[in-house]
Short mmCIF file of N, CA and C in Angstrom, two decimals:
data_model
loop_
_atom_site.label_atom_id
_atom_site.label_comp_id
_atom_site.label_asym_id
_atom_site.label_seq_id
_atom_site.Cartn_x
_atom_site.Cartn_y
_atom_site.Cartn_z
N MET A 1 0.82 -1.19 0.00
CA MET A 1 0.00 0.00 0.00
C MET A 1 0.87 1.26 0.00
N TYR A 2 1.94 1.21 0.81
CA TYR A 2 2.82 2.38 0.85
C TYR A 2 3.45 2.63 -0.51
N LEU A 3 3.91 1.56 -1.15
CA LEU A 3 4.54 1.73 -2.47
C LEU A 3 3.55 2.26 -3.50
N LEU A 4 2.32 1.79 -3.43
CA LEU A 4 1.29 2.29 -4.33
C LEU A 4 1.03 3.78 -4.07
N ALA A 5 0.94 4.14 -2.79
CA ALA A 5 0.71 5.55 -2.44
C ALA A 5 1.87 6.43 -2.91
N LEU A 6 3.09 5.93 -2.75
CA LEU A 6 4.25 6.69 -3.23
C LEU A 6 4.21 6.87 -4.74
N HIS A 7 3.88 5.80 -5.44
CA HIS A 7 3.80 5.86 -6.90
C HIS A 7 2.73 6.87 -7.34
N LEU A 8 1.54 6.77 -6.75
CA LEU A 8 0.46 7.69 -7.12
C LEU A 8 0.81 9.13 -6.78
N GLY A 9 1.46 9.33 -5.65
CA GLY A 9 1.88 10.68 -5.27
C GLY A 9 2.84 11.29 -6.27
N ARG A 10 3.75 10.46 -6.75
CA ARG A 10 4.70 10.94 -7.76
C ARG A 10 4.01 11.21 -9.10
N VAL A 11 3.19 10.27 -9.54
CA VAL A 11 2.51 10.40 -10.83
C VAL A 11 1.61 11.63 -10.85
N ARG A 12 0.92 11.86 -9.76
CA ARG A 12 -0.02 12.99 -9.70
C ARG A 12 0.68 14.31 -9.35
N GLY A 13 1.94 14.22 -8.96
CA GLY A 13 2.67 15.43 -8.59
C GLY A 13 2.30 16.00 -7.24
N THR A 14 1.73 15.17 -6.36
CA THR A 14 1.31 15.65 -5.04
C THR A 14 2.29 15.27 -3.93
N LEU A 15 3.35 14.55 -4.29
CA LEU A 15 4.33 14.12 -3.29
C LEU A 15 5.72 14.55 -3.74
N ASP A 16 6.37 15.30 -2.90
CA ASP A 16 7.73 15.74 -3.18
C ASP A 16 8.64 14.52 -3.34
N SER A 17 9.46 14.53 -4.38
CA SER A 17 10.30 13.35 -4.68
C SER A 17 11.32 13.08 -3.57
N LYS A 18 11.78 14.12 -2.89
CA LYS A 18 12.73 13.93 -1.79
C LYS A 18 12.06 13.16 -0.64
N ILE A 19 10.85 13.55 -0.31
CA ILE A 19 10.10 12.87 0.76
C ILE A 19 9.81 11.43 0.35
N ALA A 20 9.41 11.24 -0.89
CA ALA A 20 9.14 9.88 -1.38
C ALA A 20 10.38 9.01 -1.28
N HIS A 21 11.53 9.56 -1.62
CA HIS A 21 12.78 8.81 -1.54
C HIS A 21 13.11 8.45 -0.08
N GLU A 22 12.91 9.40 0.83
CA GLU A 22 13.14 9.15 2.26
C GLU A 22 12.26 8.00 2.75
N ILE A 23 11.00 8.02 2.36
CA ILE A 23 10.07 6.97 2.78
C ILE A 23 10.48 5.62 2.19
N GLU A 24 10.92 5.61 0.94
CA GLU A 24 11.37 4.35 0.33
C GLU A 24 12.56 3.77 1.07
N LEU A 25 13.51 4.63 1.46
CA LEU A 25 14.67 4.16 2.22
C LEU A 25 14.24 3.59 3.57
N GLU A 26 13.31 4.27 4.22
CA GLU A 26 12.81 3.79 5.51
C GLU A 26 12.04 2.48 5.36
N LEU A 27 11.29 2.35 4.28
CA LEU A 27 10.57 1.09 4.04
C LEU A 27 11.52 -0.09 3.97
N ALA A 28 12.67 0.11 3.36
CA ALA A 28 13.66 -0.97 3.24
C ALA A 28 14.21 -1.39 4.60
N GLU A 29 14.20 -0.47 5.56
CA GLU A 29 14.71 -0.77 6.90
C GLU A 29 13.65 -1.34 7.84
N LEU A 30 12.39 -1.31 7.44
CA LEU A 30 11.31 -1.73 8.34
C LEU A 30 11.43 -3.16 8.86
N PRO A 31 11.75 -4.15 8.03
CA PRO A 31 11.84 -5.52 8.57
C PRO A 31 12.81 -5.63 9.75
N ALA A 32 13.96 -5.01 9.65
CA ALA A 32 14.93 -5.05 10.75
C ALA A 32 14.40 -4.31 11.97
N LYS A 33 13.67 -3.23 11.75
CA LYS A 33 13.12 -2.46 12.86
C LYS A 33 11.98 -3.22 13.55
N VAL A 34 11.19 -3.94 12.78
CA VAL A 34 10.14 -4.77 13.38
C VAL A 34 10.78 -5.86 14.23
N GLU A 35 11.88 -6.43 13.77
CA GLU A 35 12.61 -7.44 14.56
C GLU A 35 13.06 -6.84 15.89
N GLN A 36 13.53 -5.60 15.87
CA GLN A 36 13.93 -4.93 17.11
C GLN A 36 12.75 -4.82 18.07
N VAL A 37 11.61 -4.47 17.54
CA VAL A 37 10.41 -4.34 18.39
C VAL A 37 10.04 -5.70 18.97
N LEU A 38 10.14 -6.74 18.18
CA LEU A 38 9.78 -8.08 18.65
C LEU A 38 10.71 -8.59 19.75
N GLU A 39 11.88 -8.00 19.87
CA GLU A 39 12.79 -8.38 20.95
C GLU A 39 12.28 -7.93 22.32
N THR A 40 11.24 -7.10 22.34
CA THR A 40 10.68 -6.61 23.61
C THR A 40 9.54 -7.49 24.12
N VAL A 41 9.37 -8.68 23.55
CA VAL A 41 8.23 -9.52 23.94
C VAL A 41 8.26 -9.86 25.43
N GLU A 42 9.39 -10.26 25.97
CA GLU A 42 9.43 -10.64 27.38
C GLU A 42 9.07 -9.48 28.31
N PRO A 43 9.64 -8.29 28.13
CA PRO A 43 9.18 -7.16 28.96
C PRO A 43 7.69 -6.86 28.79
N LEU A 44 7.16 -7.03 27.58
CA LEU A 44 5.73 -6.81 27.35
C LEU A 44 4.90 -7.84 28.10
N ARG A 45 5.38 -9.07 28.14
CA ARG A 45 4.67 -10.14 28.87
C ARG A 45 4.58 -9.77 30.35
N GLU A 46 5.70 -9.31 30.91
CA GLU A 46 5.71 -8.91 32.32
C GLU A 46 4.80 -7.71 32.56
N LEU A 47 4.83 -6.75 31.67
CA LEU A 47 3.98 -5.57 31.79
C LEU A 47 2.51 -5.96 31.73
N THR A 48 2.18 -6.85 30.83
CA THR A 48 0.80 -7.28 30.65
C THR A 48 0.25 -7.94 31.91
N ARG A 49 1.08 -8.72 32.58
CA ARG A 49 0.63 -9.39 33.81
C ARG A 49 0.19 -8.38 34.87
N LYS A 50 0.81 -7.21 34.88
CA LYS A 50 0.46 -6.18 35.87
C LYS A 50 -0.96 -5.66 35.68
N PHE A 51 -1.46 -5.73 34.44
CA PHE A 51 -2.75 -5.13 34.14
C PHE A 51 -3.83 -6.16 33.78
N LYS A 52 -3.56 -7.43 33.99
CA LYS A 52 -4.51 -8.47 33.55
C LYS A 52 -5.85 -8.39 34.28
N ASP A 53 -5.86 -7.83 35.47
CA ASP A 53 -7.11 -7.74 36.23
C ASP A 53 -7.80 -6.38 36.09
N SER A 54 -7.26 -5.51 35.26
CA SER A 54 -7.89 -4.21 35.03
C SER A 54 -9.23 -4.42 34.32
N SER A 55 -10.18 -3.57 34.64
CA SER A 55 -11.49 -3.71 33.99
C SER A 55 -11.51 -3.09 32.60
N SER A 56 -10.62 -2.13 32.36
CA SER A 56 -10.57 -1.51 31.03
C SER A 56 -9.19 -0.92 30.78
N MET A 57 -8.95 -0.61 29.53
CA MET A 57 -7.69 0.03 29.12
C MET A 57 -8.03 1.02 28.02
N LEU A 58 -7.41 2.19 28.08
CA LEU A 58 -7.65 3.21 27.07
C LEU A 58 -6.40 3.42 26.22
N PHE A 59 -6.62 3.79 24.97
CA PHE A 59 -5.54 4.01 24.01
C PHE A 59 -5.67 5.41 23.45
N LEU A 60 -4.57 6.15 23.41
CA LEU A 60 -4.57 7.51 22.88
C LEU A 60 -3.59 7.62 21.72
N GLY A 61 -3.99 8.35 20.68
CA GLY A 61 -3.10 8.60 19.56
C GLY A 61 -3.50 9.87 18.84
N ARG A 62 -2.58 10.43 18.11
CA ARG A 62 -2.84 11.61 17.29
C ARG A 62 -2.36 11.35 15.87
N HIS A 63 -3.03 11.95 14.90
CA HIS A 63 -2.64 11.85 13.49
C HIS A 63 -2.61 10.37 13.10
N VAL A 64 -1.49 9.86 12.61
CA VAL A 64 -1.43 8.45 12.20
C VAL A 64 -1.46 7.52 13.41
N GLY A 65 -1.26 8.06 14.60
CA GLY A 65 -1.33 7.26 15.81
C GLY A 65 -2.75 6.97 16.26
N PHE A 66 -3.72 7.76 15.79
CA PHE A 66 -5.11 7.53 16.19
C PHE A 66 -5.65 6.20 15.66
N PRO A 67 -5.53 5.91 14.35
CA PRO A 67 -5.99 4.58 13.90
C PRO A 67 -5.23 3.44 14.57
N THR A 68 -3.98 3.69 14.92
CA THR A 68 -3.20 2.68 15.64
C THR A 68 -3.81 2.45 17.02
N ALA A 69 -4.23 3.51 17.68
CA ALA A 69 -4.89 3.39 18.98
C ALA A 69 -6.20 2.60 18.85
N LEU A 70 -6.95 2.88 17.80
CA LEU A 70 -8.20 2.13 17.57
C LEU A 70 -7.92 0.65 17.36
N GLU A 71 -6.88 0.35 16.59
CA GLU A 71 -6.52 -1.05 16.33
C GLU A 71 -6.07 -1.75 17.61
N GLY A 72 -5.29 -1.06 18.43
CA GLY A 72 -4.86 -1.65 19.70
C GLY A 72 -6.04 -1.99 20.60
N ALA A 73 -7.00 -1.07 20.67
CA ALA A 73 -8.20 -1.31 21.48
C ALA A 73 -9.01 -2.47 20.93
N LEU A 74 -9.15 -2.53 19.62
CA LEU A 74 -9.91 -3.61 18.99
C LEU A 74 -9.27 -4.97 19.27
N LYS A 75 -7.97 -5.06 19.11
CA LYS A 75 -7.28 -6.34 19.35
C LYS A 75 -7.44 -6.78 20.80
N LEU A 76 -7.36 -5.83 21.73
CA LEU A 76 -7.51 -6.18 23.14
C LEU A 76 -8.92 -6.70 23.43
N LYS A 77 -9.92 -6.06 22.82
CA LYS A 77 -11.30 -6.53 23.00
C LYS A 77 -11.48 -7.92 22.41
N GLU A 78 -10.95 -8.13 21.21
CA GLU A 78 -11.15 -9.40 20.51
C GLU A 78 -10.48 -10.58 21.21
N LEU A 79 -9.29 -10.37 21.74
CA LEU A 79 -8.54 -11.48 22.32
C LEU A 79 -8.66 -11.60 23.83
N ALA A 80 -8.61 -10.46 24.53
CA ALA A 80 -8.59 -10.50 25.99
C ALA A 80 -9.97 -10.32 26.61
N TYR A 81 -10.98 -10.01 25.77
CA TYR A 81 -12.35 -9.76 26.25
C TYR A 81 -12.35 -8.70 27.35
N MET A 82 -11.61 -7.66 27.10
CA MET A 82 -11.45 -6.58 28.06
C MET A 82 -12.00 -5.30 27.43
N HIS A 83 -12.67 -4.49 28.22
CA HIS A 83 -13.16 -3.22 27.70
C HIS A 83 -11.95 -2.36 27.33
N ALA A 84 -11.95 -1.87 26.11
CA ALA A 84 -10.86 -1.02 25.63
C ALA A 84 -11.42 -0.05 24.61
N GLU A 85 -10.91 1.16 24.65
CA GLU A 85 -11.34 2.17 23.68
C GLU A 85 -10.15 2.98 23.22
N GLY A 86 -10.17 3.36 21.95
CA GLY A 86 -9.15 4.22 21.39
C GLY A 86 -9.71 5.61 21.18
N PHE A 87 -8.91 6.61 21.50
CA PHE A 87 -9.34 7.99 21.37
C PHE A 87 -8.28 8.83 20.68
N ALA A 88 -8.74 9.86 19.99
CA ALA A 88 -7.83 10.86 19.43
C ALA A 88 -7.41 11.78 20.57
N GLY A 89 -6.12 12.03 20.68
CA GLY A 89 -5.62 12.88 21.75
C GLY A 89 -6.28 14.24 21.79
N GLY A 90 -6.57 14.81 20.63
CA GLY A 90 -7.20 16.12 20.56
C GLY A 90 -8.64 16.15 21.05
N GLU A 91 -9.25 14.98 21.17
CA GLU A 91 -10.64 14.90 21.62
C GLU A 91 -10.75 14.58 23.12
N LEU A 92 -9.63 14.47 23.77
CA LEU A 92 -9.60 14.04 25.17
C LEU A 92 -10.50 14.87 26.07
N LYS A 93 -10.46 16.17 25.91
CA LYS A 93 -11.24 17.06 26.78
C LYS A 93 -12.72 17.06 26.47
N HIS A 94 -13.11 16.43 25.38
CA HIS A 94 -14.52 16.43 24.97
C HIS A 94 -15.25 15.17 25.43
N GLY A 95 -14.86 14.64 26.56
CA GLY A 95 -15.57 13.49 27.12
C GLY A 95 -14.70 12.34 27.58
N PRO A 96 -13.78 11.86 26.77
CA PRO A 96 -13.01 10.68 27.17
C PRO A 96 -12.24 10.84 28.48
N ILE A 97 -11.83 12.05 28.81
CA ILE A 97 -11.04 12.23 30.03
C ILE A 97 -11.86 11.87 31.27
N ALA A 98 -13.18 11.90 31.16
CA ALA A 98 -14.05 11.53 32.28
C ALA A 98 -13.94 10.05 32.62
N LEU A 99 -13.41 9.24 31.70
CA LEU A 99 -13.25 7.81 31.94
C LEU A 99 -12.01 7.47 32.76
N ILE A 100 -11.16 8.45 32.99
CA ILE A 100 -9.89 8.21 33.68
C ILE A 100 -10.10 8.21 35.18
N ASP A 101 -9.74 7.11 35.80
CA ASP A 101 -9.73 6.98 37.26
C ASP A 101 -8.31 6.66 37.70
N THR A 102 -8.07 6.73 38.99
CA THR A 102 -6.78 6.33 39.51
C THR A 102 -6.52 4.88 39.14
N GLY A 103 -5.38 4.64 38.54
CA GLY A 103 -5.00 3.28 38.17
C GLY A 103 -5.44 2.83 36.79
N THR A 104 -6.17 3.68 36.06
CA THR A 104 -6.59 3.30 34.70
C THR A 104 -5.36 3.20 33.81
N PRO A 105 -5.13 2.04 33.18
CA PRO A 105 -4.00 1.96 32.25
C PRO A 105 -4.34 2.65 30.93
N VAL A 106 -3.44 3.52 30.50
CA VAL A 106 -3.61 4.26 29.25
C VAL A 106 -2.36 4.03 28.39
N ILE A 107 -2.58 3.49 27.20
CA ILE A 107 -1.47 3.31 26.26
C ILE A 107 -1.47 4.51 25.33
N ALA A 108 -0.35 5.23 25.33
CA ALA A 108 -0.20 6.43 24.50
C ALA A 108 0.72 6.13 23.34
N ILE A 109 0.20 6.23 22.12
CA ILE A 109 1.01 6.05 20.92
C ILE A 109 1.57 7.42 20.58
N MET A 110 2.83 7.62 20.90
CA MET A 110 3.45 8.94 20.77
C MET A 110 3.91 9.21 19.34
N PRO A 111 3.65 10.42 18.83
CA PRO A 111 4.18 10.80 17.52
C PRO A 111 5.70 10.90 17.56
N ALA A 112 6.31 10.95 16.41
CA ALA A 112 7.77 11.06 16.32
C ALA A 112 8.26 12.27 17.12
N VAL A 113 9.35 12.07 17.84
CA VAL A 113 9.92 13.13 18.67
C VAL A 113 10.32 14.32 17.81
N GLY A 114 10.13 15.50 18.37
CA GLY A 114 10.54 16.71 17.67
C GLY A 114 9.45 17.34 16.82
N THR A 115 8.29 16.71 16.76
CA THR A 115 7.20 17.27 15.97
C THR A 115 6.24 18.02 16.88
N LEU A 116 5.46 18.92 16.31
CA LEU A 116 4.46 19.66 17.07
C LEU A 116 3.46 18.70 17.71
N LEU A 117 3.10 17.66 16.98
CA LEU A 117 2.14 16.69 17.51
C LEU A 117 2.70 15.95 18.72
N ALA A 118 4.01 15.74 18.76
CA ALA A 118 4.62 15.08 19.91
C ALA A 118 4.43 15.93 21.17
N GLU A 119 4.59 17.23 21.02
CA GLU A 119 4.39 18.14 22.16
C GLU A 119 2.93 18.12 22.62
N LYS A 120 2.01 18.15 21.67
CA LYS A 120 0.58 18.13 22.02
C LYS A 120 0.20 16.81 22.69
N MET A 121 0.73 15.71 22.17
CA MET A 121 0.42 14.41 22.75
C MET A 121 1.03 14.29 24.15
N ALA A 122 2.22 14.84 24.34
CA ALA A 122 2.84 14.83 25.67
C ALA A 122 1.96 15.58 26.66
N SER A 123 1.34 16.66 26.20
CA SER A 123 0.41 17.41 27.04
C SER A 123 -0.81 16.57 27.38
N ASN A 124 -1.34 15.82 26.40
CA ASN A 124 -2.47 14.92 26.66
C ASN A 124 -2.10 13.87 27.70
N VAL A 125 -0.90 13.33 27.58
CA VAL A 125 -0.44 12.31 28.52
C VAL A 125 -0.35 12.90 29.92
N GLN A 126 0.15 14.11 30.04
CA GLN A 126 0.24 14.76 31.35
C GLN A 126 -1.15 14.97 31.95
N GLU A 127 -2.12 15.28 31.11
CA GLU A 127 -3.49 15.48 31.59
C GLU A 127 -4.05 14.20 32.21
N VAL A 128 -3.89 13.07 31.52
CA VAL A 128 -4.45 11.83 32.07
C VAL A 128 -3.62 11.34 33.25
N LYS A 129 -2.34 11.60 33.24
CA LYS A 129 -1.48 11.23 34.37
C LYS A 129 -1.90 12.00 35.62
N ALA A 130 -2.25 13.28 35.45
CA ALA A 130 -2.68 14.11 36.58
C ALA A 130 -3.96 13.58 37.21
N ARG A 131 -4.71 12.79 36.47
CA ARG A 131 -5.96 12.21 36.98
C ARG A 131 -5.76 10.79 37.50
N GLY A 132 -4.50 10.37 37.61
CA GLY A 132 -4.21 9.08 38.22
C GLY A 132 -3.99 7.92 37.28
N ALA A 133 -3.99 8.17 35.98
CA ALA A 133 -3.79 7.08 35.02
C ALA A 133 -2.37 6.55 35.09
N ILE A 134 -2.23 5.29 34.72
CA ILE A 134 -0.91 4.67 34.58
C ILE A 134 -0.58 4.72 33.10
N ILE A 135 0.50 5.40 32.76
CA ILE A 135 0.84 5.67 31.36
C ILE A 135 1.83 4.63 30.83
N ILE A 136 1.43 3.99 29.74
CA ILE A 136 2.30 3.08 29.00
C ILE A 136 2.52 3.77 27.65
N ALA A 137 3.72 4.28 27.42
CA ALA A 137 3.99 5.03 26.19
C ALA A 137 4.71 4.16 25.18
N ILE A 138 4.25 4.24 23.94
CA ILE A 138 4.96 3.63 22.82
C ILE A 138 5.60 4.79 22.09
N SER A 139 6.94 4.83 22.12
CA SER A 139 7.63 6.01 21.62
C SER A 139 9.02 5.67 21.10
N ASP A 140 9.53 6.56 20.27
CA ASP A 140 10.90 6.39 19.78
C ASP A 140 11.90 7.14 20.65
N ALA A 141 11.43 7.70 21.78
CA ALA A 141 12.30 8.43 22.70
C ALA A 141 11.71 8.36 24.11
N PRO A 142 12.52 8.60 25.13
CA PRO A 142 12.00 8.61 26.50
C PRO A 142 10.89 9.65 26.68
N LEU A 143 9.99 9.37 27.59
CA LEU A 143 8.91 10.30 27.91
C LEU A 143 8.82 10.38 29.43
N ALA A 144 9.12 11.55 29.98
CA ALA A 144 9.21 11.72 31.43
C ALA A 144 7.94 11.32 32.16
N SER A 145 6.79 11.56 31.58
CA SER A 145 5.53 11.28 32.28
C SER A 145 5.07 9.83 32.15
N ALA A 146 5.81 9.01 31.44
CA ALA A 146 5.42 7.60 31.26
C ALA A 146 5.82 6.77 32.47
N ASP A 147 4.91 5.92 32.91
CA ASP A 147 5.23 4.96 33.96
C ASP A 147 5.96 3.76 33.37
N HIS A 148 5.63 3.44 32.13
CA HIS A 148 6.26 2.33 31.40
C HIS A 148 6.51 2.81 29.98
N LEU A 149 7.68 2.48 29.44
CA LEU A 149 8.03 2.89 28.09
C LEU A 149 8.27 1.66 27.22
N ILE A 150 7.58 1.62 26.09
CA ILE A 150 7.83 0.60 25.07
C ILE A 150 8.55 1.34 23.96
N ARG A 151 9.81 1.08 23.85
CA ARG A 151 10.65 1.83 22.89
C ARG A 151 10.58 1.19 21.51
N ILE A 152 10.32 2.02 20.51
CA ILE A 152 10.35 1.57 19.12
C ILE A 152 11.43 2.37 18.39
N PRO A 153 12.00 1.81 17.33
CA PRO A 153 13.01 2.55 16.57
C PRO A 153 12.38 3.76 15.86
N SER A 154 13.19 4.75 15.62
CA SER A 154 12.73 5.93 14.86
C SER A 154 12.53 5.55 13.40
N THR A 155 11.52 6.16 12.80
CA THR A 155 11.26 5.97 11.38
C THR A 155 10.48 7.19 10.89
N HIS A 156 10.17 7.23 9.62
CA HIS A 156 9.36 8.32 9.08
C HIS A 156 7.99 8.27 9.74
N GLU A 157 7.43 9.44 10.03
CA GLU A 157 6.16 9.49 10.77
C GLU A 157 5.05 8.70 10.09
N PHE A 158 5.03 8.62 8.77
CA PHE A 158 3.98 7.88 8.09
C PHE A 158 4.15 6.37 8.21
N LEU A 159 5.35 5.93 8.57
CA LEU A 159 5.61 4.49 8.73
C LEU A 159 5.54 4.07 10.20
N GLN A 160 5.46 5.03 11.09
CA GLN A 160 5.47 4.72 12.51
C GLN A 160 4.35 3.76 12.94
N PRO A 161 3.14 3.83 12.35
CA PRO A 161 2.11 2.88 12.76
C PRO A 161 2.52 1.41 12.59
N ILE A 162 3.33 1.12 11.60
CA ILE A 162 3.77 -0.27 11.39
C ILE A 162 4.55 -0.75 12.61
N LEU A 163 5.39 0.12 13.16
CA LEU A 163 6.18 -0.26 14.33
C LEU A 163 5.36 -0.18 15.62
N SER A 164 4.46 0.78 15.70
CA SER A 164 3.66 0.96 16.92
C SER A 164 2.64 -0.15 17.12
N VAL A 165 2.12 -0.71 16.04
CA VAL A 165 1.07 -1.71 16.18
C VAL A 165 1.61 -3.06 16.66
N VAL A 166 2.88 -3.32 16.43
CA VAL A 166 3.46 -4.61 16.83
C VAL A 166 3.36 -4.82 18.34
N PRO A 167 3.83 -3.88 19.19
CA PRO A 167 3.68 -4.11 20.62
C PRO A 167 2.22 -4.18 21.07
N LEU A 168 1.33 -3.47 20.37
CA LEU A 168 -0.09 -3.54 20.72
C LEU A 168 -0.65 -4.93 20.46
N GLN A 169 -0.22 -5.55 19.38
CA GLN A 169 -0.66 -6.92 19.08
C GLN A 169 -0.10 -7.89 20.12
N VAL A 170 1.15 -7.69 20.50
CA VAL A 170 1.76 -8.55 21.52
C VAL A 170 1.04 -8.38 22.86
N ILE A 171 0.72 -7.14 23.21
CA ILE A 171 0.00 -6.89 24.46
C ILE A 171 -1.35 -7.60 24.46
N ALA A 172 -2.10 -7.51 23.37
CA ALA A 172 -3.40 -8.18 23.28
C ALA A 172 -3.24 -9.69 23.42
N TYR A 173 -2.26 -10.24 22.74
CA TYR A 173 -1.99 -11.68 22.79
C TYR A 173 -1.62 -12.12 24.21
N GLU A 174 -0.67 -11.41 24.81
CA GLU A 174 -0.21 -11.77 26.15
C GLU A 174 -1.30 -11.53 27.20
N MET A 175 -2.10 -10.49 27.02
CA MET A 175 -3.21 -10.23 27.95
C MET A 175 -4.23 -11.36 27.88
N ALA A 176 -4.51 -11.83 26.69
CA ALA A 176 -5.45 -12.95 26.53
C ALA A 176 -4.94 -14.19 27.24
N ILE A 177 -3.67 -14.49 27.08
CA ILE A 177 -3.08 -15.66 27.75
C ILE A 177 -3.12 -15.47 29.26
N ALA A 178 -2.74 -14.28 29.74
CA ALA A 178 -2.74 -14.00 31.18
C ALA A 178 -4.13 -14.13 31.78
N ARG A 179 -5.15 -13.84 30.99
CA ARG A 179 -6.53 -13.93 31.48
C ARG A 179 -7.15 -15.30 31.23
N GLY A 180 -6.34 -16.24 30.69
CA GLY A 180 -6.81 -17.61 30.49
C GLY A 180 -7.65 -17.83 29.25
N ASN A 181 -7.53 -16.97 28.26
CA ASN A 181 -8.34 -17.09 27.05
C ASN A 181 -7.64 -17.93 25.99
N ASP A 182 -8.41 -18.57 25.15
CA ASP A 182 -7.88 -19.35 24.03
C ASP A 182 -7.61 -18.39 22.87
N VAL A 183 -6.34 -18.08 22.64
CA VAL A 183 -6.00 -17.11 21.60
C VAL A 183 -6.16 -17.67 20.20
N ASP A 184 -6.22 -19.00 20.09
CA ASP A 184 -6.38 -19.61 18.77
C ASP A 184 -7.83 -19.66 18.31
N GLN A 185 -8.75 -19.54 19.25
CA GLN A 185 -10.17 -19.55 18.91
C GLN A 185 -10.91 -18.51 19.75
N PRO A 186 -10.72 -17.22 19.42
CA PRO A 186 -11.44 -16.19 20.17
C PRO A 186 -12.95 -16.36 20.00
N ARG A 187 -13.67 -16.12 21.07
CA ARG A 187 -15.12 -16.32 21.02
C ARG A 187 -15.80 -15.26 20.15
N ASN A 188 -16.86 -15.68 19.51
CA ASN A 188 -17.73 -14.81 18.72
C ASN A 188 -17.05 -14.06 17.58
N LEU A 189 -15.93 -14.56 17.10
CA LEU A 189 -15.27 -13.93 15.95
C LEU A 189 -15.33 -14.86 14.75
N ALA A 190 -15.69 -14.30 13.62
CA ALA A 190 -15.71 -15.07 12.37
C ALA A 190 -14.41 -14.82 11.63
N LYS A 191 -13.99 -15.80 10.84
CA LYS A 191 -12.75 -15.64 10.07
C LYS A 191 -12.93 -14.75 8.85
N SER A 192 -14.17 -14.49 8.48
CA SER A 192 -14.41 -13.62 7.33
C SER A 192 -15.62 -12.74 7.63
N VAL A 193 -15.69 -11.66 6.91
CA VAL A 193 -16.82 -10.75 7.05
C VAL A 193 -17.88 -11.18 6.05
N THR A 194 -19.11 -11.32 6.52
CA THR A 194 -20.19 -11.72 5.63
C THR A 194 -21.20 -10.59 5.50
N VAL A 195 -21.87 -10.55 4.39
CA VAL A 195 -22.89 -9.54 4.15
C VAL A 195 -24.21 -10.08 4.67
N GLU A 196 -24.95 -9.24 5.37
CA GLU A 196 -26.24 -9.68 5.91
C GLU A 196 -27.29 -9.74 4.83
#
């Protein structure tokens, strides 16, 4: 999909060739970077055990991190049968912040360091932390307000979801196992989508 988008951007003249080249170079490095993320499985397993008895978990993201947050919440619901919701960081004050209680685990998918969105997301994280949330940050750099950090390698911001979603999938898988669920046959899920 990325290669198709790059091609269309070039053909239509809507994508700067320098940016397209940078993304292509980063795409070539992604398999090795995903391997780096997968090396964090054991720490993720330990982290997951800490939250296996939580009644819910919230996911926050901005820009390309928002769909990643939605995917993380969906996977947790599907495998761990745990209430989970994904929210856009910019919408936090419009209702979702009311769901934060002391001890609520919040997974924050942080934008690439050094961007304006990273600063805004850091502010969102501080807001939920001030209300007692336990912050699990997925980031390419340290985050002072995080209680737990899942470090991912740096990449182009448009490719970051590929790296961010891997620990979310591992968390859902490990949470399901920790809660005693059969990860090979999740309940009430069909292998294909059917039309009614």
